[in-house]
Amino acid sequence: MSRFAKLFAAVYFLICSAVVLSASLVPSGAGPVAVFAKPWGKSAVEVIAATEAPVIFVRNGTWIALTESTDTELVSRLYDAGAGFVASSAVAMACARLSGLSLEKNS
């Protein structure tokens, strides 16, 4: 295998991995979402409060907070309010589990 073919394969693999990873982190539909604040902007709690969404969980830091997405427009409102990144419910659930919080719904 030539050096160019190896370089092409490595770059192709990295691009495909980045696309799959970014697609899995983007929120879709209702459920908990993790809001990450910009280092130079408002805190995550202030961003969530600006959208009038409920704050589910925030630890003593202000960089990350969890909220419940009830409509499809909440994510765009969070970005408009100053969120640096809004992650999917899978990321929110992982953050909650690491903090010892259960987001499981009781039927």
Backbone as ProteinMPNN parsed JSONL, in Angstrom:
{"seq_chain_A": "MSRFAKLFAAVYFLICSAVVLSASLVPSGAGPVAVFAKPWGKSAVEVIAATEAPVIFVRNGTWIALTESTDTELVSRLYDAGAGFVASSAVAMACARLSGLSLEKNS", "coords_chain_A": {"N_chain_A": [[0.858, -1.17, 0.0], [0.615, 2.166, -0.87], [2.133, 5.232, 0.371], [0.487, 7.46, 0.014], [-2.036, 6.24, -0.238], [-2.367, 5.164, 2.326], [-2.407, 7.533, 3.842], [-4.687, 8.761, 2.756], [-6.653, 6.871, 3.528], [-6.514, 7.089, 6.314], [-7.269, 9.791, 6.741], [-9.827, 9.75, 5.607], [-11.104, 7.92, 7.331], [-10.992, 9.376, 9.769], [-12.578, 11.626, 9.137], [-15.07, 10.413, 8.595], [-15.572, 9.289, 11.125], [-15.78, 11.619, 12.669], [-18.087, 12.758, 11.562], [-20.066, 10.843, 12.225], [-19.869, 10.889, 15.032], [-20.531, 13.588, 15.605], [-23.145, 13.652, 14.632], [-24.397, 11.936, 16.394], [-24.357, 13.365, 18.737], [-26.007, 15.532, 18.439], [-29.048, 16.925, 19.508], [-32.294, 15.447, 19.225], [-35.693, 15.658, 19.037], [-37.891, 15.277, 21.921], [-36.883, 15.298, 25.387], [-34.287, 14.985, 27.906], [-31.641, 17.399, 27.714], [-28.222, 18.387, 27.51], [-26.768, 21.417, 28.314], [-24.128, 23.337, 27.343], [-22.13, 25.961, 28.377], [-20.684, 28.925, 26.886], [-17.28, 29.847, 27.307], [-16.832, 32.59, 27.555], [-19.285, 33.731, 27.816], [-22.697, 33.827, 29.032], [-23.701, 31.882, 31.931], [-24.606, 28.373, 31.932], [-27.006, 27.969, 33.276], [-28.157, 30.536, 33.192], [-28.57, 30.738, 30.449], [-30.479, 28.711, 30.019], [-32.532, 29.704, 31.647], [-33.194, 32.004, 30.243], [-34.659, 30.991, 28.158], [-36.879, 30.126, 29.385], [-37.137, 27.482, 30.093], [-37.244, 24.511, 32.153], [-34.771, 23.99, 34.691], [-33.139, 21.102, 35.191], [-30.921, 19.929, 36.42], [-27.964, 21.102, 37.921], [-24.623, 21.296, 38.788], [-22.206, 22.481, 41.214], [-20.593, 23.968, 39.491], [-20.866, 26.22, 36.676], [-20.803, 25.658, 34.026], [-22.086, 23.53, 32.75], [-25.41, 22.425, 32.425], [-28.505, 20.682, 32.896], [-31.53, 20.347, 31.068], [-35.019, 19.957, 30.243], [-36.196, 19.082, 27.159], [-39.041, 19.952, 25.569], [-40.171, 20.67, 23.21], [-39.489, 21.002, 19.661], [-38.279, 23.376, 19.061], [-36.789, 24.286, 21.185], [-34.028, 23.79, 21.265], [-32.949, 25.493, 19.286], [-33.709, 27.921, 20.448], [-32.137, 27.85, 22.745], [-29.57, 28.061, 21.65], [-29.852, 30.611, 20.521], [-30.068, 32.062, 22.861], [-27.528, 31.988, 23.825], [-26.077, 29.608, 24.219], [-23.219, 27.5, 24.113], [-22.954, 24.885, 23.194], [-25.34, 22.372, 22.623], [-26.185, 19.306, 23.746], [-27.2, 15.924, 22.986], [-29.811, 13.777, 24.35], [-28.587, 11.449, 25.165], [-26.043, 12.231, 25.975], [-26.783, 13.947, 28.027], [-27.969, 12.13, 29.8], [-25.716, 10.588, 30.442], [-24.139, 12.524, 31.741], [-25.8, 13.008, 33.926], [-25.828, 10.481, 35.19], [-23.135, 10.281, 35.946], [-23.145, 12.195, 37.883], [-24.765, 11.142, 39.754], [-27.497, 11.409, 39.543], [-30.781, 10.438, 38.74], [-32.498, 10.232, 35.776], [-34.543, 8.74, 34.89], [-37.836, 7.987, 33.93], [-40.705, 7.468, 35.897], [-43.315, 5.209, 35.537]], "CA_chain_A": [[0.0, 0.0, 0.0], [1.455, 3.36, -0.974], [2.021, 6.216, 1.45], [-0.691, 8.276, -0.28], [-3.228, 5.448, 0.065], [-2.477, 5.1, 3.783], [-2.818, 8.863, 4.298], [-6.074, 8.928, 2.333], [-7.483, 6.01, 4.37], [-6.538, 7.657, 7.661], [-8.071, 11.011, 6.703], [-11.207, 9.332, 5.351], [-11.596, 7.331, 8.574], [-11.187, 10.448, 10.741], [-13.728, 12.441, 8.72], [-16.28, 9.608, 8.822], [-15.769, 9.188, 12.57], [-16.243, 12.923, 13.139], [-19.475, 12.929, 11.127], [-20.905, 9.959, 13.037], [-19.856, 11.392, 16.403], [-21.301, 14.833, 15.693], [-24.558, 13.338, 14.42], [-24.941, 11.295, 17.587], [-24.407, 14.331, 19.825], [-27.021, 16.553, 18.174], [-30.337, 16.52, 20.079], [-33.431, 15.281, 18.323], [-36.92, 15.339, 19.741], [-38.058, 15.636, 23.328], [-36.067, 14.579, 26.352], [-33.29, 15.836, 28.556], [-30.493, 17.829, 26.924], [-27.152, 19.033, 28.263], [-26.428, 22.732, 27.776], [-22.764, 23.729, 27.663], [-21.981, 27.41, 28.248], [-19.456, 29.449, 26.293], [-16.404, 30.344, 28.377], [-16.874, 34.051, 27.632], [-20.683, 34.177, 27.816], [-23.546, 33.553, 30.194], [-23.626, 30.52, 32.458], [-25.6, 27.472, 31.352], [-28.279, 28.204, 33.959], [-28.71, 31.771, 32.637], [-29.035, 30.431, 29.092], [-31.727, 27.957, 30.15], [-33.538, 30.613, 32.208], [-33.61, 32.936, 29.192], [-35.634, 30.306, 27.301], [-37.975, 29.744, 30.273], [-37.193, 26.025, 30.225], [-36.883, 24.116, 33.52], [-33.422, 23.495, 34.959], [-33.262, 19.808, 35.857], [-29.764, 19.674, 37.282], [-26.708, 21.837, 37.753], [-23.722, 21.08, 39.923], [-21.658, 23.739, 41.69], [-20.05, 24.718, 38.36], [-21.904, 26.833, 35.848], [-20.529, 25.393, 32.616], [-23.007, 22.529, 32.198], [-26.674, 22.236, 33.131], [-29.447, 19.832, 32.173], [-32.899, 20.821, 30.97], [-35.939, 19.039, 29.553], [-36.667, 19.596, 25.876], [-40.422, 19.537, 25.34], [-40.535, 20.96, 21.817], [-38.36, 20.962, 18.734], [-37.695, 24.704, 18.95], [-36.005, 24.641, 22.364], [-32.596, 23.762, 20.965], [-32.597, 26.739, 18.592], [-33.839, 29.01, 21.422], [-30.964, 27.785, 23.615], [-28.449, 28.655, 20.905], [-30.113, 32.053, 20.428], [-29.86, 32.646, 24.19], [-26.098, 32.04, 24.112], [-25.457, 28.313, 24.521], [-22.082, 27.149, 23.283], [-23.264, 23.6, 22.581], [-26.46, 21.652, 23.218], [-25.937, 17.898, 23.456], [-28.352, 15.032, 22.947], [-30.258, 13.172, 25.602], [-27.615, 10.432, 25.575], [-24.994, 12.941, 26.714], [-27.405, 14.427, 29.26], [-28.112, 10.973, 30.689], [-24.381, 10.234, 30.918], [-23.765, 13.545, 32.732], [-26.616, 12.79, 35.12], [-25.355, 9.27, 35.871], [-21.858, 10.59, 36.588], [-23.429, 13.05, 39.044], [-25.594, 10.399, 40.691], [-28.886, 11.817, 39.36], [-31.528, 9.535, 37.882], [-33.463, 10.906, 34.911], [-35.497, 7.733, 34.446], [-39.232, 8.33, 34.172], [-41.506, 6.446, 36.567], [-44.619, 5.093, 34.87]], "C_chain_A": [[0.907, 1.237, 0.0], [1.216, 4.311, 0.192], [0.778, 7.079, 1.249], [-1.979, 7.522, 0.073], [-3.435, 5.333, 1.573], [-2.955, 6.434, 4.353], [-4.284, 9.113, 3.957], [-7.008, 8.11, 3.231], [-7.605, 6.579, 5.785], [-7.412, 8.906, 7.71], [-9.544, 10.674, 6.493], [-11.841, 8.752, 6.62], [-11.894, 8.419, 9.605], [-12.392, 11.321, 10.396], [-15.029, 11.682, 8.959], [-16.58, 9.477, 10.315], [-16.299, 10.497, 13.139], [-17.697, 13.163, 12.76], [-20.413, 12.081, 11.986], [-20.985, 10.462, 14.473], [-20.692, 12.66, 16.53], [-22.792, 14.581, 15.489], [-25.175, 12.7, 15.658], [-25.058, 12.262, 18.762], [-25.495, 15.38, 19.651], [-28.364, 16.082, 18.717], [-31.422, 16.401, 19.016], [-34.648, 14.892, 19.145], [-36.906, 15.764, 21.192], [-37.162, 14.785, 24.203], [-35.051, 15.504, 26.97], [-32.157, 16.181, 27.601], [-29.486, 18.493, 27.86], [-26.792, 20.332, 27.555], [-25.037, 23.092, 28.273], [-22.626, 25.225, 27.395], [-20.689, 27.759, 27.516], [-18.581, 29.991, 27.42], [-16.503, 31.853, 28.583], [-18.293, 34.595, 27.742], [-21.388, 33.914, 29.135], [-23.33, 32.128, 30.69], [-24.729, 29.68, 31.819], [-26.97, 27.675, 31.986], [-28.943, 29.474, 33.431], [-29.252, 31.559, 31.223], [-30.373, 29.703, 29.145], [-32.84, 28.86, 30.668], [-34.048, 31.595, 31.155], [-34.647, 32.318, 28.26], [-36.868, 29.87, 28.078], [-38.195, 28.236, 30.34], [-36.801, 25.659, 31.661], [-35.423, 23.66, 33.607], [-33.58, 22.204, 35.761], [-32.125, 19.609, 36.852], [-28.634, 20.602, 36.908], [-25.871, 21.575, 39.002], [-23.125, 22.426, 40.302], [-20.979, 24.558, 40.589], [-21.174, 25.271, 37.499], [-21.706, 26.554, 34.369], [-21.553, 24.459, 31.973], [-24.252, 22.465, 33.076], [-27.576, 21.371, 32.261], [-30.824, 20.468, 32.192], [-33.724, 19.793, 30.21], [-36.439, 19.707, 28.285], [-38.064, 19.058, 25.623], [-40.882, 19.812, 23.916], [-39.281, 20.995, 20.949], [-37.658, 22.314, 18.618], [-36.79, 25.067, 20.121], [-34.515, 24.7, 22.06], [-32.174, 25.047, 20.261], [-32.727, 27.942, 19.53], [-32.651, 29.029, 22.382], [-29.742, 28.389, 22.922], [-28.626, 30.164, 20.774], [-29.849, 32.762, 21.755], [-28.388, 32.652, 24.597], [-25.434, 30.731, 24.473], [-24.28, 28.073, 23.582], [-22.325, 25.855, 22.524], [-24.421, 22.967, 23.338], [-26.325, 20.2, 22.776], [-27.206, 17.073, 23.605], [-28.696, 14.466, 24.314], [-29.294, 12.091, 26.078], [-26.491, 11.066, 26.383], [-25.548, 13.436, 28.044], [-27.558, 13.286, 30.267], [-26.755, 10.55, 31.258], [-23.906, 11.228, 31.975], [-24.527, 13.326, 34.041], [-26.128, 11.567, 35.891], [-24.029, 9.508, 36.582], [-22.06, 11.432, 37.847], [-24.316, 12.355, 40.074], [-27.067, 10.766, 40.618], [-29.574, 10.842, 38.415], [-32.552, 10.345, 37.084], [-34.505, 9.941, 34.356], [-36.898, 8.16, 34.839], [-39.925, 7.169, 34.864], [-42.871, 6.395, 35.931], [-45.74, 5.105, 35.864]], "O_chain_A": [[1.85, 1.326, 0.786], [0.219, 4.201, 0.905], [0.087, 7.398, 2.217], [-2.909, 8.112, 0.623], [-4.57, 5.399, 2.045], [-3.806, 6.464, 5.242], [-5.036, 9.623, 4.788], [-8.05, 8.613, 3.651], [-8.682, 6.549, 6.379], [-8.214, 9.06, 8.631], [-10.412, 11.259, 7.142], [-12.987, 9.064, 6.941], [-12.944, 8.386, 10.248], [-13.147, 11.71, 11.288], [-15.991, 12.254, 9.473], [-17.741, 9.55, 10.716], [-17.177, 10.485, 14.002], [-18.46, 13.713, 13.554], [-21.453, 12.57, 12.426], [-22.063, 10.461, 15.067], [-21.48, 12.79, 17.468], [-23.617, 15.242, 16.119], [-26.356, 12.905, 15.936], [-25.804, 11.986, 19.701], [-25.868, 16.049, 20.615], [-28.787, 14.963, 18.426], [-31.455, 17.156, 18.044], [-34.621, 13.896, 19.869], [-36.031, 16.509, 21.635], [-36.737, 13.697, 23.815], [-34.961, 16.676, 26.602], [-31.758, 15.358, 26.776], [-29.858, 19.085, 28.874], [-26.542, 20.347, 26.349], [-24.794, 23.145, 29.478], [-22.965, 25.699, 26.31], [-19.727, 26.991, 27.525], [-19.1, 30.541, 28.391], [-16.276, 32.337, 29.692], [-18.482, 35.812, 27.759], [-20.768, 33.797, 30.192], [-22.836, 31.273, 29.954], [-25.67, 30.217, 31.236], [-27.989, 27.565, 31.304], [-30.159, 29.498, 33.241], [-30.273, 32.136, 30.85], [-31.295, 30.038, 28.401], [-33.97, 28.792, 30.182], [-35.218, 31.975, 31.182], [-35.43, 33.037, 27.64], [-37.8, 29.309, 27.501], [-39.303, 27.772, 30.61], [-36.094, 26.426, 32.316], [-34.913, 23.015, 32.69], [-34.096, 22.219, 36.879], [-32.342, 19.175, 37.984], [-28.378, 20.855, 35.73], [-26.371, 21.632, 40.126], [-23.529, 23.44, 39.732], [-20.81, 25.765, 40.762], [-22.316, 24.82, 37.599], [-22.381, 27.16, 33.536], [-21.852, 24.586, 30.785], [-24.165, 22.453, 34.304], [-27.426, 21.333, 31.04], [-31.239, 21.052, 33.193], [-33.178, 18.868, 29.607], [-37.038, 20.781, 28.338], [-38.254, 17.85, 25.478], [-41.877, 19.246, 23.464], [-38.159, 21.016, 21.455], [-36.536, 22.375, 18.116], [-36.084, 26.073, 20.052], [-33.818, 25.584, 22.557], [-31.145, 25.629, 20.606], [-31.944, 28.886, 19.428], [-32.203, 30.1, 22.791], [-28.977, 29.134, 23.534], [-27.658, 30.915, 20.902], [-29.453, 33.927, 21.771], [-28.033, 33.258, 25.608], [-24.318, 30.739, 24.993], [-24.342, 28.405, 22.398], [-21.952, 25.732, 21.358], [-24.466, 23.025, 24.566], [-26.349, 19.899, 21.583], [-28.159, 17.482, 24.268], [-27.972, 14.653, 25.292], [-29.196, 11.843, 27.28], [-26.039, 10.492, 27.374], [-24.872, 13.358, 29.07], [-27.301, 13.469, 31.457], [-26.662, 10.192, 32.432], [-23.335, 10.828, 32.99], [-23.96, 13.448, 35.127], [-26.026, 11.611, 37.117], [-23.813, 9.005, 37.684], [-21.243, 11.387, 38.767], [-24.588, 12.908, 41.139], [-27.818, 10.464, 41.545], [-29.002, 10.463, 37.394], [-33.372, 11.059, 37.661], [-35.263, 10.293, 33.451], [-37.121, 8.639, 35.951], [-39.756, 6.016, 34.468], [-43.528, 7.427, 35.794], [-46.906, 5.017, 35.48]]}, "name": "protein", "num_of_chains": 1, "seq": "MSRFAKLFAAVYFLICSAVVLSASLVPSGAGPVAVFAKPWGKSAVEVIAATEAPVIFVRNGTWIALTESTDTELVSRLYDAGAGFVASSAVAMACARLSGLSLEKNS"}
